[in-house]
């Protein structure tokens, strides 16, 4: 199933409702290996929900998400759609990494333990191997000297960098970033964006949600503008930002500071 | 001229009765707290994460037991057991009553602590691929523990105090043993005070243990 002709991520006609409110109204999106794609749009447009569906933190009612050809979250059986068993879902989740707006580091574990928990419990690595990989990633995000600190002793920017290391250490084929800098003080945003940019240049496949338009412009291969649960427009950043075709996008860009 | 024997002499004479009472109090309290903590943890997990068929029996259990005086529970466990075809000794019935009482309170303590953990913790655990059981063990319970400890210590001391109620069904725990000694010596004040001191020591020890554990798990 690792045929390189198959897109890494392919989302087809995705529908998602919260109760009677439909928040995703048929999303089609596809990412090849190494693609960096940023979702933009006003709040309530469904960008974060889309990201959470890809990581199976939300269920969805229609359509499909495929990761390297493998259907995520559900299987069809005799025409009926069934949610996969929990163990299978946990395995699929470990194929994608996620960075959250609120970091969500585990406060009772040190920075290094945060990074190695998944390696040890999900990948069943021995302690030495997990620590070696954990240290390697902490070094990469510039926090090796903070390895024994607890999250409460780190700044927001440092916490987010540890959280990114925690996700990346699992060697996911796709990284998801859900507004990774929205909860940060302005002076801490830069250090986190630098880490993400570094990973992008390394060839990591990424799907991001961000309000940092300049960053999105610089780092993305493609920008996807969402509005009211649909993809309104997508294309290379230069094209999208400089020659928006839809009026909604033009309005959105007009309201957004660059 | 009759001279009243000294209290120390009477205490010495009563040492075996009192020691047995002390041991009984300790035994039923420890059994009730350990068993109740196990039952309550399962109950708290069921109340927090269970679907309604699992939640309902624990909800009924917890509300019913917490709404009943321990005194009534003790009597009920002893006098209603035969209706269920059981013939418990007073000690067994009394300990069961304390265990059920402790379990209902621990269930609510555990539920509260688990519900206080931010949603993001569970999501982050899922996102790195931990199964539910793994995220409970590695992420949720260690964090809940910090919230549980102080209230759990409180519940444990309540159980030690409530164990005195076992005297009404004839369990010779510390209070009843003291009363037996008083009936023989008429040294009411002295032996009640002495029993009070022993109860205090047990609870003080639990309190210190709790503080020690709290300190060990406090986050920087």
Coordinates of C-alpha atoms in Angstrom, one line a residue:
Chain A
X1 CA 0.0 0.0 0.0
X2 CA 3.0 2.3 -0.1
X3 CA 2.7 2.8 -3.8
X4 CA 4.2 6.2 -4.5
X5 CA 1.5 6.9 -7.1
X6 CA -1.1 6.9 -4.3
X7 CA -1.4 10.3 -2.6
X8 CA -0.2 10.3 1.0
X9 CA -3.5 11.8 2.2
X10 CA -6.6 11.8 0.2
X11 CA -9.9 13.1 1.5
X12 CA -13.0 12.4 -0.5
X13 CA -16.4 14.1 -0.1
X14 CA -15.9 14.4 3.7
X15 CA -19.1 15.2 5.6
X16 CA -19.1 15.9 9.3
X17 CA -21.9 17.2 11.6
X18 CA -22.2 18.2 15.2
X19 CA -25.8 17.1 15.9
X20 CA -27.9 18.8 13.2
X21 CA -25.2 21.3 12.3
X22 CA -23.2 20.3 9.3
X23 CA -19.7 21.7 9.7
X24 CA -18.0 20.0 6.8
X25 CA -20.1 19.8 3.6
X26 CA -18.1 17.6 1.3
X27 CA -14.4 18.2 1.4
X28 CA -12.0 16.9 -1.2
X29 CA -8.3 17.3 -0.6
X30 CA -5.2 15.5 -1.5
X31 CA -1.6 15.7 -0.3
X32 CA 1.4 14.1 -1.9
X33 CA 4.6 13.2 0.0
X34 CA 6.5 16.3 1.0
X35 CA 3.6 18.7 0.5
X36 CA 3.0 21.5 2.9
X37 CA -0.6 22.6 2.8
X38 CA -2.1 25.4 5.0
X39 CA -5.8 25.7 5.7
X40 CA -6.9 29.3 6.2
X41 CA -10.3 30.7 6.8
X42 CA -12.4 32.6 9.4
X43 CA -13.3 30.8 12.6
X44 CA -16.1 28.4 12.2
X45 CA -15.1 27.6 8.6
X46 CA -14.2 24.0 9.6
X47 CA -10.4 24.0 9.3
X48 CA -9.7 22.7 12.8
X49 CA -12.5 20.1 12.5
X50 CA -11.0 18.9 9.2
X51 CA -7.6 18.5 10.9
X52 CA -9.2 16.6 13.8
X53 CA -11.0 14.3 11.5
X54 CA -7.7 13.3 9.8
X55 CA -6.4 12.4 13.3
X56 CA -9.6 10.6 14.2
X57 CA -10.2 12.9 17.1
X58 CA -13.6 13.5 15.6
X59 CA -15.8 11.0 13.9
X60 CA -17.3 11.8 10.5
X61 CA -20.6 10.8 8.9
X62 CA -19.7 10.6 5.3
X63 CA -16.9 10.3 2.8
X64 CA -13.5 8.8 3.4
X65 CA -10.0 9.7 4.5
X66 CA -7.2 7.6 3.1
X67 CA -3.6 7.7 4.4
X68 CA -1.2 6.1 1.9
X69 CA -4.2 4.3 0.4
X70 CA -5.5 2.9 3.8
X71 CA -9.0 4.0 4.8
X72 CA -8.9 5.7 8.2
X73 CA -11.3 5.2 11.0
X74 CA -14.0 3.2 9.2
X75 CA -14.5 0.2 7.0
X76 CA -17.3 -0.8 4.6
X77 CA -18.8 -4.1 5.4
X78 CA -21.7 -5.4 3.3
X79 CA -22.6 -1.8 2.4
X80 CA -22.6 -0.7 6.0
X81 CA -20.1 1.7 7.4
X82 CA -18.4 0.6 10.6
X83 CA -16.0 2.3 12.9
X84 CA -12.8 0.4 13.3
X85 CA -11.9 -1.3 16.6
X86 CA -10.1 0.9 19.1
X87 CA -6.8 -0.8 18.8
X88 CA -6.8 -0.3 15.0
X89 CA -7.8 3.4 15.4
X90 CA -4.9 3.9 17.9
X91 CA -2.5 2.4 15.4
X92 CA -3.8 4.6 12.6
X93 CA -3.5 7.7 14.9
X94 CA 0.1 7.0 15.5
X95 CA 0.7 7.3 11.7
X96 CA -0.1 11.0 11.9
X97 CA 1.4 13.5 14.4
X98 CA -0.5 16.3 15.9
X99 CA 0.5 19.6 17.5
X100 CA -2.2 21.3 19.4
X101 CA -3.0 24.9 20.0
X102 CA -2.8 24.4 23.8
X103 CA 0.4 22.1 23.4
X104 CA -1.2 19.5 25.7
X105 CA 2.1 18.3 27.1
X106 CA 1.7 15.8 30.0
X107 CA 2.4 17.9 33.1
X108 CA 3.5 15.0 35.2
X109 CA 6.3 14.0 32.9
X110 CA 9.6 15.7 32.0
X111 CA 10.2 17.0 28.5
X112 CA 12.2 13.9 27.6
X113 CA 9.5 11.6 29.1
X114 CA 6.9 13.4 27.1
X115 CA 8.8 12.7 23.9
X116 CA 9.6 9.0 24.8
X117 CA 6.2 7.9 26.1
X118 CA 4.8 7.1 22.7
X119 CA 8.1 5.5 21.6
X120 CA 8.1 3.2 24.6
X121 CA 4.3 2.4 24.9
X122 CA 3.2 2.5 21.2
X123 CA 6.4 1.6 19.4
X124 CA 7.5 -0.8 22.2
X125 CA 11.1 0.5 22.1
X126 CA 13.5 -0.3 24.9
X127 CA 14.4 2.6 27.2
X128 CA 17.9 3.3 25.7
X129 CA 16.6 3.5 22.1
X130 CA 13.7 5.7 23.1
X131 CA 15.9 8.0 25.1
X132 CA 18.3 8.3 22.2
X133 CA 15.6 9.2 19.7
X134 CA 13.9 11.5 22.3
X135 CA 17.2 13.4 22.9
X136 CA 17.8 13.6 19.2
X137 CA 14.5 15.4 18.6
X138 CA 14.8 17.6 21.7
X139 CA 18.2 18.7 20.3
X140 CA 16.6 19.4 17.0
X141 CA 14.0 21.7 18.5
X142 CA 16.8 23.3 20.6
X143 CA 15.7 22.1 24.0
X144 CA 18.2 19.3 24.9
X145 CA 19.3 21.2 28.0
X146 CA 15.7 21.3 29.2
X147 CA 15.2 17.5 28.9
X148 CA 14.6 17.0 32.6
X149 CA 12.3 20.0 33.1
X150 CA 8.5 19.6 33.6
X151 CA 6.1 21.5 31.3
X152 CA 5.2 23.9 34.1
X153 CA 8.8 25.0 34.1
X154 CA 8.9 25.8 30.4
X155 CA 7.7 28.9 28.5
X156 CA 4.8 28.5 26.1
X157 CA 7.1 28.5 23.1
X158 CA 9.3 25.9 24.7
X159 CA 6.3 23.7 25.5
X160 CA 5.1 23.8 22.0
X161 CA 8.5 22.9 20.7
X162 CA 8.6 19.9 23.0
X163 CA 5.1 19.0 21.9
X164 CA 6.3 19.1 18.3
X165 CA 9.2 16.9 19.2
X166 CA 6.8 14.5 20.9
X167 CA 4.8 14.2 17.7
X168 CA 7.7 14.0 15.3
X169 CA 9.6 11.4 17.3
X170 CA 6.9 8.9 16.5
X171 CA 8.1 9.2 12.8
X172 CA 4.6 10.0 11.5
X173 CA 4.1 10.1 7.7
X174 CA 2.0 13.3 8.1
X175 CA 2.2 16.1 10.6
X176 CA -0.9 18.1 11.6
X177 CA -0.5 21.5 13.2
X178 CA -3.7 23.0 14.7
X179 CA -3.0 26.7 15.2
X180 CA 0.3 25.9 16.9
X181 CA 1.1 29.6 17.7
X182 CA -2.3 31.0 18.6
X183 CA -1.9 30.5 22.3
X184 CA 1.6 32.0 22.4
X185 CA 2.8 35.5 23.4
X186 CA 3.9 37.4 20.2
X187 CA 7.6 37.2 21.1
X188 CA 7.5 33.4 21.4
X189 CA 5.8 32.8 18.0
X190 CA 9.0 33.0 16.0
X191 CA 10.8 30.2 17.7
X192 CA 8.0 27.8 17.0
X193 CA 7.5 28.8 13.4
X194 CA 11.3 28.4 12.9
X195 CA 11.0 24.8 14.1
X196 CA 8.0 24.1 11.8
X197 CA 9.8 25.7 8.8
X198 CA 12.9 23.6 9.5
X199 CA 10.8 20.4 9.4
X200 CA 9.1 21.6 6.2
X201 CA 12.4 22.1 4.5
X202 CA 13.4 18.6 5.6
X203 CA 10.6 17.2 3.4
X204 CA 8.0 16.5 6.1
X205 CA 4.5 16.3 4.8
X206 CA 2.3 18.8 6.7
X207 CA -1.2 20.0 7.0
X208 CA -1.4 23.2 9.0
X209 CA -4.1 25.5 10.3
X210 CA -2.7 28.9 11.2
X211 CA -3.6 32.6 11.3
X212 CA 0.0 33.5 10.6
X213 CA -0.5 34.6 7.0
X214 CA 3.1 35.6 6.3
X215 CA 4.3 32.3 7.6
X216 CA 1.7 30.4 5.6
X217 CA 2.8 32.3 2.5
X218 CA 6.5 31.4 3.1
X219 CA 6.2 27.8 4.1
X220 CA 3.3 26.4 2.1
X221 CA 3.3 24.7 -1.3
X222 CA -0.5 25.2 -1.4
X223 CA -3.0 27.3 0.5
X224 CA -6.6 26.0 1.0
X225 CA -9.2 28.6 1.8
X226 CA -12.2 27.2 3.6
X227 CA -15.5 28.9 4.1
X228 CA -18.7 27.6 5.7
X229 CA -17.6 24.0 5.7
X230 CA -16.4 23.9 2.0
X231 CA -13.2 24.5 0.2
X232 CA -13.7 27.8 -1.5
X233 CA -10.5 28.1 -3.3
X234 CA -7.0 26.6 -3.3
X235 CA -3.7 27.2 -5.0
X236 CA -0.1 28.2 -4.6
X237 CA 0.3 31.0 -2.0
X238 CA 1.4 33.7 -4.4
X239 CA -1.5 33.1 -6.7
X240 CA -4.0 32.8 -3.9
X241 CA -2.9 35.8 -1.9
X242 CA -2.2 38.1 -4.8
X243 CA -5.0 37.2 -7.2
X244 CA -7.9 35.8 -5.1
X245 CA -10.7 34.7 -7.4
X246 CA -13.6 34.4 -5.0
X247 CA -15.0 37.5 -3.3
X248 CA -15.1 35.6 0.1
X249 CA -11.3 35.1 -0.1
X250 CA -10.7 38.7 -1.1
X251 CA -12.8 39.8 1.8
X252 CA -11.0 37.5 4.2
X253 CA -7.6 38.6 3.1
X254 CA -8.7 42.2 3.3
X255 CA -9.7 41.6 7.0
X256 CA -6.4 39.8 7.8
X257 CA -3.3 41.6 8.8
X258 CA -0.2 40.4 7.0
Chain B
X1 CA -9.3 1.6 104.1
X2 CA -10.0 0.8 100.5
X3 CA -7.7 2.3 98.0
X4 CA -8.6 2.5 94.4
X5 CA -6.2 0.8 92.1
X6 CA -4.2 3.2 90.0
X7 CA -5.2 3.6 86.3
X8 CA -1.9 2.4 85.1
X9 CA -2.5 -0.9 86.9
X10 CA -6.0 -1.2 85.4
X11 CA -4.5 -0.3 82.0
X12 CA -2.0 -3.1 82.4
X13 CA -4.7 -5.5 83.4
X14 CA -6.8 -4.5 80.4
X15 CA -3.9 -4.6 77.9
X16 CA -5.0 -7.7 76.0
X17 CA -8.6 -6.6 75.7
X18 CA -7.6 -3.1 74.4
X19 CA -4.9 -4.5 72.1
X20 CA -7.4 -6.9 70.6
X21 CA -9.8 -4.0 70.1
X22 CA -7.1 -1.8 68.6
X23 CA -6.2 -4.6 66.2
X24 CA -9.8 -5.1 65.2
X25 CA -10.3 -1.5 64.5
X26 CA -7.2 -1.4 62.4
X27 CA -8.1 -4.6 60.5
X28 CA -11.6 -3.6 59.6
X29 CA -10.5 -0.1 58.6
X30 CA -7.6 -1.2 56.5
X31 CA -9.7 -3.9 54.7
X32 CA -12.5 -1.4 54.1
X33 CA -10.2 1.3 52.8
X34 CA -8.3 -1.0 50.5
X35 CA -11.4 -2.7 49.2
X36 CA -13.3 0.5 49.0
X37 CA -10.5 2.2 47.1
X38 CA -10.4 -0.6 44.6
X39 CA -14.2 -0.6 44.2
X40 CA -14.4 3.1 44.1
X41 CA -11.7 3.4 41.5
X42 CA -13.6 1.0 39.3
X43 CA -16.8 2.9 40.1
X44 CA -15.2 6.3 39.3
X45 CA -13.9 5.0 35.9
X46 CA -17.3 3.6 35.1
X47 CA -19.0 6.8 36.0
X48 CA -16.6 8.9 33.9
X49 CA -16.1 6.8 30.8
X50 CA -18.8 4.1 30.9
X51 CA -21.8 4.0 28.7
X52 CA -25.1 4.2 30.5
X53 CA -25.7 0.5 31.1
X54 CA -22.4 0.5 33.0
X55 CA -22.9 3.9 34.6
X56 CA -26.4 3.3 35.9
X57 CA -25.7 0.6 38.5
X58 CA -22.7 2.5 39.8
X59 CA -24.8 5.7 39.9
X60 CA -27.5 4.0 41.9
X61 CA -25.0 2.4 44.2
X62 CA -23.1 5.6 44.8
X63 CA -26.2 7.7 45.4
X64 CA -27.9 5.1 47.6
X65 CA -24.9 4.4 49.8
X66 CA -23.9 8.0 50.2
X67 CA -27.4 8.9 51.1
X68 CA -27.6 6.4 53.9
X69 CA -26.1 6.8 57.4
X70 CA -23.2 4.4 58.0
X71 CA -25.0 3.3 61.1
X72 CA -27.9 2.1 59.0
X73 CA -25.5 0.4 56.6
X74 CA -23.9 -1.5 59.4
X75 CA -27.2 -2.7 60.7
X76 CA -28.4 -3.5 57.2
X77 CA -25.3 -5.6 56.3
X78 CA -25.7 -7.6 59.4
X79 CA -29.4 -8.1 59.7
X80 CA -30.3 -8.2 56.0
X81 CA -27.6 -10.6 54.9
X82 CA -29.5 -13.7 56.0
X83 CA -32.3 -12.7 53.6
X84 CA -29.7 -13.1 50.8
X85 CA -28.7 -16.5 52.2
X86 CA -25.5 -15.2 53.8
X87 CA -24.4 -15.8 57.4
X88 CA -21.6 -13.2 57.9
X89 CA -19.9 -12.8 61.2
X90 CA -20.4 -9.4 62.8
X91 CA -16.9 -8.5 61.7
X92 CA -17.5 -9.5 58.1
X93 CA -20.8 -7.7 57.9
X94 CA -19.4 -4.5 59.5
X95 CA -16.4 -4.5 57.3
X96 CA -18.5 -5.0 54.2
X97 CA -20.7 -2.0 55.3
X98 CA -17.6 0.2 55.7
X99 CA -16.2 -1.0 52.4
X100 CA -19.3 -0.2 50.5
X101 CA -19.4 3.2 52.2
X102 CA -15.8 3.9 51.4
X103 CA -16.2 2.7 47.8
X104 CA -19.1 5.1 47.1
X105 CA -17.1 8.1 48.3
X106 CA -13.9 7.1 46.5
X107 CA -16.0 6.6 43.3
X108 CA -17.1 10.3 43.4
X109 CA -13.6 11.4 44.3
X110 CA -12.1 9.5 41.4
X111 CA -14.9 10.7 39.0
X112 CA -14.3 14.3 40.0
X113 CA -10.5 14.1 39.6
X114 CA -10.8 12.4 36.2
X115 CA -13.3 15.0 34.9
X116 CA -11.1 17.8 36.1
X117 CA -8.3 16.7 33.7
X118 CA -8.4 18.9 30.6
X119 CA -9.8 17.2 27.4
X120 CA -6.6 18.0 25.6
X121 CA -4.7 15.5 27.8
X122 CA -6.8 12.7 26.5
X123 CA -6.5 13.9 23.0
X124 CA -2.8 14.3 23.1
X125 CA -2.5 10.7 24.4
X126 CA -4.7 9.5 21.6
X127 CA -2.8 11.5 19.1
X128 CA 0.5 9.7 19.8
X129 CA -1.4 6.4 19.5
X130 CA -2.0 5.3 23.0
X131 CA -4.9 3.0 23.5
X132 CA -7.5 4.0 26.1
X133 CA -6.0 1.6 28.7
X134 CA -2.5 3.0 28.1
X135 CA -3.6 6.6 28.3
X136 CA -5.4 5.8 31.6
X137 CA -2.4 4.3 33.1
X138 CA 0.3 6.6 31.7
X139 CA -1.5 10.0 31.4
X140 CA -4.9 10.2 33.1
X141 CA -4.6 8.3 36.4
X142 CA -1.2 9.8 37.4
X143 CA -2.7 13.2 37.0
X144 CA -5.9 12.3 38.8
X145 CA -3.9 10.8 41.7
X146 CA -2.6 14.3 42.6
X147 CA -6.2 15.5 43.0
X148 CA -7.4 12.3 44.7
X149 CA -4.9 12.1 47.5
X150 CA -6.0 14.8 49.9
X151 CA -9.7 13.8 49.7
X152 CA -8.8 10.2 49.9
X153 CA -6.9 10.7 53.1
X154 CA -10.0 12.4 54.4
X155 CA -12.2 9.5 53.4
X156 CA -9.9 7.1 55.1
X157 CA -10.0 8.9 58.4
X158 CA -13.8 8.9 58.2
X159 CA -13.7 5.2 57.8
X160 CA -11.6 4.7 60.9
X161 CA -14.0 6.9 62.9
X162 CA -17.0 5.1 61.4
X163 CA -15.6 1.7 62.4
X164 CA -16.7 2.5 66.0
X165 CA -20.3 1.9 64.8
X166 CA -19.4 -1.8 64.4
X167 CA -19.8 -2.0 68.2
X168 CA -23.6 -2.0 67.8
X169 CA -23.5 -5.4 66.1
X170 CA -21.1 -6.7 68.7
X171 CA -17.7 -6.3 67.0
X172 CA -15.3 -5.8 69.8
X173 CA -13.3 -3.0 68.2
X174 CA -11.5 -0.4 70.2
X175 CA -14.6 1.5 71.4
X176 CA -16.5 -1.6 72.6
X177 CA -13.3 -3.0 74.2
X178 CA -12.9 0.2 76.1
X179 CA -16.5 0.1 77.2
X180 CA -16.0 -3.4 78.5
X181 CA -13.0 -2.3 80.5
X182 CA -14.9 0.6 81.8
X183 CA -17.8 -1.6 82.9
X184 CA -15.3 -3.5 85.0
X185 CA -13.2 -0.6 86.4
X186 CA -15.7 2.3 86.3
X187 CA -12.8 4.5 85.1
X188 CA -15.0 6.1 82.5
X189 CA -13.1 9.3 81.7
X190 CA -9.6 7.7 81.7
X191 CA -10.4 4.9 79.3
X192 CA -12.6 6.9 76.9
X193 CA -9.7 9.5 76.7
X194 CA -7.3 6.7 76.1
X195 CA -9.4 5.2 73.3
X196 CA -9.7 8.7 71.8
X197 CA -5.9 9.1 71.9
X198 CA -5.5 5.8 70.0
X199 CA -8.1 6.8 67.4
X200 CA -6.2 10.1 67.0
X201 CA -2.9 8.3 66.5
X202 CA -4.3 6.1 63.8
X203 CA -5.7 9.1 61.9
X204 CA -2.7 11.2 62.5
X205 CA -0.5 8.4 61.0
X206 CA -2.8 8.3 57.9
X207 CA -2.6 12.1 57.7
X208 CA 1.2 12.0 57.8
X209 CA 1.3 9.2 55.2
X210 CA -1.0 11.3 52.9
X211 CA 1.1 14.4 53.3
X212 CA 4.3 12.4 52.5
X213 CA 2.7 10.9 49.4
X214 CA 1.4 14.3 48.3
X215 CA 4.8 15.7 48.5
X216 CA 6.3 12.9 46.5
X217 CA 3.9 13.4 43.6
X218 CA 3.8 17.2 43.6
X219 CA 4.8 18.8 40.3
X220 CA 7.5 21.4 40.0

